[in-house]
Tab-separated table of C-alpha atoms in Angstrom:
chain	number	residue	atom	x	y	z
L	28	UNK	CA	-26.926	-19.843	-25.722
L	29	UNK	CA	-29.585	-17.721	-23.688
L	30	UNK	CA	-32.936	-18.115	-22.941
L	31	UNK	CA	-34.692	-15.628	-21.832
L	32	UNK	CA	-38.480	-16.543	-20.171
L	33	UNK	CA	-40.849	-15.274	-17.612
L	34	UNK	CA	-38.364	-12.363	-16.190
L	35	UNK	CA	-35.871	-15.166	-16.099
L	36	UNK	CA	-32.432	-15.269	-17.957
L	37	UNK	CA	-30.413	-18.852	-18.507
L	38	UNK	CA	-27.636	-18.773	-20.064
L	39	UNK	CA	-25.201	-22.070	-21.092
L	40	UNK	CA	-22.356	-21.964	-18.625
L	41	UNK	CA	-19.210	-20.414	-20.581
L	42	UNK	CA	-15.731	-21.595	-19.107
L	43	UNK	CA	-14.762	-18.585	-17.384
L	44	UNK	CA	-18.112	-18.531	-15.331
L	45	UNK	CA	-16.770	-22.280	-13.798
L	46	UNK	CA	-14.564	-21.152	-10.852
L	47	UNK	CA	-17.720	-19.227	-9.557
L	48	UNK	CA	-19.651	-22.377	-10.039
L	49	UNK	CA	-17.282	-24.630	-8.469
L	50	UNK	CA	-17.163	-21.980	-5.169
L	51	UNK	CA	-21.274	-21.915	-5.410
L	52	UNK	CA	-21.126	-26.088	-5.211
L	53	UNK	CA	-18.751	-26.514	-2.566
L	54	UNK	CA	-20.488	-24.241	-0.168
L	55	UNK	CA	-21.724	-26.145	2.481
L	56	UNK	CA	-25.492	-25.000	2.081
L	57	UNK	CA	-25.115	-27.048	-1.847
L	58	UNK	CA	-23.011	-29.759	-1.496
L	59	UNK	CA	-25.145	-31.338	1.691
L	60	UNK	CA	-27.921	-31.767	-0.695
L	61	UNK	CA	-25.527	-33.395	-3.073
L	62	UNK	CA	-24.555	-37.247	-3.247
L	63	UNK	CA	-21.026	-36.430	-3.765
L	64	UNK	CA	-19.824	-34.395	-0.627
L	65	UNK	CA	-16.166	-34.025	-1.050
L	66	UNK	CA	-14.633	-30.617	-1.970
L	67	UNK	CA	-14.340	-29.925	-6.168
L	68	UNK	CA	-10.873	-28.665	-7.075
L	69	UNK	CA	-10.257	-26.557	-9.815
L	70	UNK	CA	-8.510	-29.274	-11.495
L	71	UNK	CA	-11.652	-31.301	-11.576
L	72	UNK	CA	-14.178	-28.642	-12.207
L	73	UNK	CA	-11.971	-28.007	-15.345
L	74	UNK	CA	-12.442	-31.735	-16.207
L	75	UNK	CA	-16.493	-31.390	-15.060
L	76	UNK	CA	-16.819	-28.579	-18.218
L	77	UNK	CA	-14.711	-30.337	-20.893
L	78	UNK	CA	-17.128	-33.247	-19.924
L	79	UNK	CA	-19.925	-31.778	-20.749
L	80	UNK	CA	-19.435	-28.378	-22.897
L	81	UNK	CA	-21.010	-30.568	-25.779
L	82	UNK	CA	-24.694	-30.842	-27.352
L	83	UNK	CA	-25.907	-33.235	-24.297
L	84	UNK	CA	-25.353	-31.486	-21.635
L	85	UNK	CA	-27.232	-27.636	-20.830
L	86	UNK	CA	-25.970	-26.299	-17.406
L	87	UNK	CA	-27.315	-23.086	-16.900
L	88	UNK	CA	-26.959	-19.972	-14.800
L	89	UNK	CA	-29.951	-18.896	-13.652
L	90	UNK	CA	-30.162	-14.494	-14.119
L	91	UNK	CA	-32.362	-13.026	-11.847
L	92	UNK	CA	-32.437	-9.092	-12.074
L	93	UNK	CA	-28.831	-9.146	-13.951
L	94	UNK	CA	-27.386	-10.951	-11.561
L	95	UNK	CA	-26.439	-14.445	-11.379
L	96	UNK	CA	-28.626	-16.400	-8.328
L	97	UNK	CA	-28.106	-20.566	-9.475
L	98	UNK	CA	-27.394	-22.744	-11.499
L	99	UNK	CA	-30.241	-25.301	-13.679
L	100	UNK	CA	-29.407	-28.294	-16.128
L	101	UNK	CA	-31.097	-30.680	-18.405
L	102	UNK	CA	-27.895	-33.006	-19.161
L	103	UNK	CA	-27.378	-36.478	-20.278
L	104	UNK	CA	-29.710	-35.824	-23.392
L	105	UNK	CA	-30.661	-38.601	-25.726
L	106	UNK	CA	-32.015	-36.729	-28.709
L	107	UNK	CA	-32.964	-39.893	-30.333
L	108	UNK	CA	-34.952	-41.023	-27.565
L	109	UNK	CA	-36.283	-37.891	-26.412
L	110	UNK	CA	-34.677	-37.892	-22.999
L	111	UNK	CA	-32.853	-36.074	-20.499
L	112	UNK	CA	-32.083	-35.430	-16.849
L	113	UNK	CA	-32.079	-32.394	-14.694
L	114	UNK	CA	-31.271	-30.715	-11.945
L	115	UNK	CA	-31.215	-27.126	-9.962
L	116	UNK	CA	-30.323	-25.296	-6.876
L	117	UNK	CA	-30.653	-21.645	-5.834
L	118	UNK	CA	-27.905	-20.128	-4.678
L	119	UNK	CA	-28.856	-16.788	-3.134
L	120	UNK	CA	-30.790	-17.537	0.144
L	121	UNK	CA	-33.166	-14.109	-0.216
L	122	UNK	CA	-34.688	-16.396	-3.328
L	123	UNK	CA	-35.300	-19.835	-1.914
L	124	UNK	CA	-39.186	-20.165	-1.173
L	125	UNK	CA	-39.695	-17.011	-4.509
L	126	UNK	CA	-41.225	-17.875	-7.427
L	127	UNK	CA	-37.323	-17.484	-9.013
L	128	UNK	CA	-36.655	-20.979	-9.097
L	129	UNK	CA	-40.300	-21.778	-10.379
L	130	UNK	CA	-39.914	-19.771	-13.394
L	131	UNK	CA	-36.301	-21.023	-14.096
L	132	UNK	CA	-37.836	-24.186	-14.166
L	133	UNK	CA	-40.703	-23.520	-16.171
L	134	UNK	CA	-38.448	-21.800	-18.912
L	135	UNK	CA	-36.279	-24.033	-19.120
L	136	UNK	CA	-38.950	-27.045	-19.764
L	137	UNK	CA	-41.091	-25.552	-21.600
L	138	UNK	CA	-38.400	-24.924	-24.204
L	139	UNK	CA	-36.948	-28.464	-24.016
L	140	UNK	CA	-40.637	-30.000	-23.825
L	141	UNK	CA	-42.755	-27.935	-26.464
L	142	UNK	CA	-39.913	-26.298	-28.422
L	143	UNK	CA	-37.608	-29.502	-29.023
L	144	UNK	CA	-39.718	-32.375	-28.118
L	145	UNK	CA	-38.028	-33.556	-25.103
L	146	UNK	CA	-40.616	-36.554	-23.825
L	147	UNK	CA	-38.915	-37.441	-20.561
L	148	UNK	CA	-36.732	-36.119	-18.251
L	149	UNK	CA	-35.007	-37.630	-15.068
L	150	UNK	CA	-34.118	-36.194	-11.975
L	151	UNK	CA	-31.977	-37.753	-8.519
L	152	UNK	CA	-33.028	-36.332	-5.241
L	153	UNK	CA	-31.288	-36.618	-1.453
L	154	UNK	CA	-33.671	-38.598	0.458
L	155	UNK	CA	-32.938	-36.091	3.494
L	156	UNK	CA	-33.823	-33.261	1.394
L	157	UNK	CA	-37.611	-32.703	1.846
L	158	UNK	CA	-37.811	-29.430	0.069
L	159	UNK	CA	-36.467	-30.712	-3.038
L	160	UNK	CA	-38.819	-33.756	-2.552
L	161	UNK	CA	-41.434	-31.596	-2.783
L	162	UNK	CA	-40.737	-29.144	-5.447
L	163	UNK	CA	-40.696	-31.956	-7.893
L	164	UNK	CA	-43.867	-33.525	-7.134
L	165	UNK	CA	-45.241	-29.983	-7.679
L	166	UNK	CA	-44.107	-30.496	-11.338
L	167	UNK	CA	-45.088	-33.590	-11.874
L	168	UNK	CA	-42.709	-35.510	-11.699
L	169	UNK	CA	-42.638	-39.031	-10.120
L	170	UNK	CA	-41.114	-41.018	-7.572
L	171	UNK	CA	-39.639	-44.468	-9.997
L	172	UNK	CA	-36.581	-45.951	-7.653
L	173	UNK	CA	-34.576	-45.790	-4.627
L	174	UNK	CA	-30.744	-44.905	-6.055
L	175	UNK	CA	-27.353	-44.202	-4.460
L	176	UNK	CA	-27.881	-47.478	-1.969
L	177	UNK	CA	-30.452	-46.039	-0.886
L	178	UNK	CA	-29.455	-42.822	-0.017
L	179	UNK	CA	-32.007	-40.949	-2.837
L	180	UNK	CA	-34.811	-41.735	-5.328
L	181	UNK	CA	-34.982	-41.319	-9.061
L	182	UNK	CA	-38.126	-38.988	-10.412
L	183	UNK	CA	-39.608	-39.463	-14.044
L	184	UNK	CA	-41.641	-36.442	-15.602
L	185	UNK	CA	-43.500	-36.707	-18.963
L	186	UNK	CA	-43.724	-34.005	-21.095
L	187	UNK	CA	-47.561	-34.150	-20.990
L	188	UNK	CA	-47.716	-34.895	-17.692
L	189	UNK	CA	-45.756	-31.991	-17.016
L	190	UNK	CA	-48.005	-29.262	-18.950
L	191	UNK	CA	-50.973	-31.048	-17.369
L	192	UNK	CA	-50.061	-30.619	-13.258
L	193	UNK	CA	-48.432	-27.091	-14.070
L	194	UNK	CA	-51.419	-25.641	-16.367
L	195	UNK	CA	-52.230	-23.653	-13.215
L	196	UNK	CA	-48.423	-22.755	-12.578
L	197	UNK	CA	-47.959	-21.738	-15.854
L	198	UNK	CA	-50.937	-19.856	-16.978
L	199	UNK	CA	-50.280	-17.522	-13.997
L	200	UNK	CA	-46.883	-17.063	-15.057
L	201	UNK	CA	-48.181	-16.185	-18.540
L	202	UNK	CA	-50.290	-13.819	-16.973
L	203	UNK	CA	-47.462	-12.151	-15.066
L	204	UNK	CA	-45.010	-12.109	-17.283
L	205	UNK	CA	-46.008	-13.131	-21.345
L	206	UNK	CA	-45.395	-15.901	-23.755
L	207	UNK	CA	-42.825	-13.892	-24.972
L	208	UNK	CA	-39.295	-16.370	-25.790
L	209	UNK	CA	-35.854	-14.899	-26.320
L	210	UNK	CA	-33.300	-18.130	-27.398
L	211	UNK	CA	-30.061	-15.878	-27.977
L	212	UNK	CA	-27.347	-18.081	-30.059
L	213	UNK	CA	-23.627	-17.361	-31.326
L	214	UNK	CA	-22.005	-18.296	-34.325
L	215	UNK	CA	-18.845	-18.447	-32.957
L	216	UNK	CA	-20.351	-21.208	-30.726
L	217	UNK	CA	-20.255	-25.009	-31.800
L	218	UNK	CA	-22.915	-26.217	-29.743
L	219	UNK	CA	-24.778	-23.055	-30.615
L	220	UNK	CA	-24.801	-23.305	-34.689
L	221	UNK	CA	-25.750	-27.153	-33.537
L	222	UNK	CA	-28.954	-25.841	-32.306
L	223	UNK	CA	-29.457	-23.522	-34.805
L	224	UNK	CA	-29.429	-26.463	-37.056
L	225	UNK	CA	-31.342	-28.496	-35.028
L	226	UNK	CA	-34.227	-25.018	-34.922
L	227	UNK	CA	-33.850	-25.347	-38.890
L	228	UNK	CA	-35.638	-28.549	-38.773
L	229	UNK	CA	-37.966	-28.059	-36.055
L	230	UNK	CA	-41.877	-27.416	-37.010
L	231	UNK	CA	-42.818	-23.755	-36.937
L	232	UNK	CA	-45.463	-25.048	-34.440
L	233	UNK	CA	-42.977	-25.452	-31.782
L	234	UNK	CA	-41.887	-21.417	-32.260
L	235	UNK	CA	-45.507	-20.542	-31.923
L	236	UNK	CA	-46.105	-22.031	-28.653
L	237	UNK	CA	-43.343	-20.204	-27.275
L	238	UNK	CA	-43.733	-17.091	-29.079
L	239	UNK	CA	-39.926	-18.034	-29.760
L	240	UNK	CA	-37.885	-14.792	-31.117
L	241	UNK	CA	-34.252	-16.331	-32.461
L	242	UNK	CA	-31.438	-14.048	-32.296
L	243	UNK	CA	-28.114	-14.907	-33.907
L	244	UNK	CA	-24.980	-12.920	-33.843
């Protein structure tokens, strides 16, 4: 699965992409921002994917220019309920404080929010990491609980809340770079012909909003 939005590329995290991910996480400039410190071995990133390679769990890598630059989820999905929770980091430096991880986040909701109805979605933040902090409170979401002991707080974002405090965001990304939506899907993919069932059933609406294009191969 790819989505392509707003110059940005995500694409579903395939298992041979995971080594790179586990070396990007236990980098010292990631894995201080995360609760769990200690160093990922291969043996437990394997365990990480088979967790989570299912219809519940999105991790994406974020494509910047071709190239891969980070890594965004929306995990822990309960389609019933209409939830989720989610998560990013950037992991080339030269893009931290761009409008790269902006977009990445704005594709990715706005797909999740307008295209399959996703009503709330979760995130867990550091206390000690302001910037982070911040960047979620400029989407909308907000502060619910302190979590971890202590050590973070839980945010809650709304879907309408969310297309409310980013209106401004958004429209100028419209402006920038279209309304245009690529959602690229394999056959060959379980959890990919599960989302091409689930787009079967979803309101022709949704597409519109997006100006969704659906490729299947």
């Amino acid at each position: 699965m790819k989505i392509t939005r707003y110059g940005i590329t995500l694409e579903r995290t395939r298992e041979e992409q995971i080594e790179m991910l586990r070396q990007w996480r236990n980098d010292s400039k990631i894995s201080r921002f995360m609760f769990y410190k200690g160093q990922i071995t291969s043996e437990m990133q394997q365990e990480w994917f088979a967790s989570v390679n299912n219809e519940q769990n999105f991790f994406f890598i974020i494509h910047y220019k071709d190239a891969p630059v980070g890594l965004i989820n929306i995990s822990s999905i309960d389609w019933e309920n209409k939830t989720a929770y989610s998560g990013l980091f950037i992991y080339e430096d030269k893009l931290l404080g761009t409008d790269v991880p902006v977009m990445a986040s704005l594709a990715m909701l706005d797909v999740f929010f307008l295209l399959f109805d996703i009503q709330l979605v979760y995130a867990k933040v550091k206390g000690d990491n302001p910037v982070a902090h911040r960047y979620n409170s400029s989407l909308g979401f907000a502060r619910t609980k302190k979590i971890e002991m202590g050590l973070g707080d839980e945010y809650m974002l709304q879907k309408e809340i969310y297309l409310l405090e980013t209106k401004e965001l958004r429209n100028a990304a419209l402006r920038l770079k279209g309304n245009h939506t690529v959602l690229q899907l394999s056959q060959n993919n379980v959890v990919d012909k599960w989302i091409l069932n689930r787009l079967n059933q979803t309101p022709k609406e949704n597409y519109r909003s997006l100006e969704l294009e659906v490729k299947v191969s």
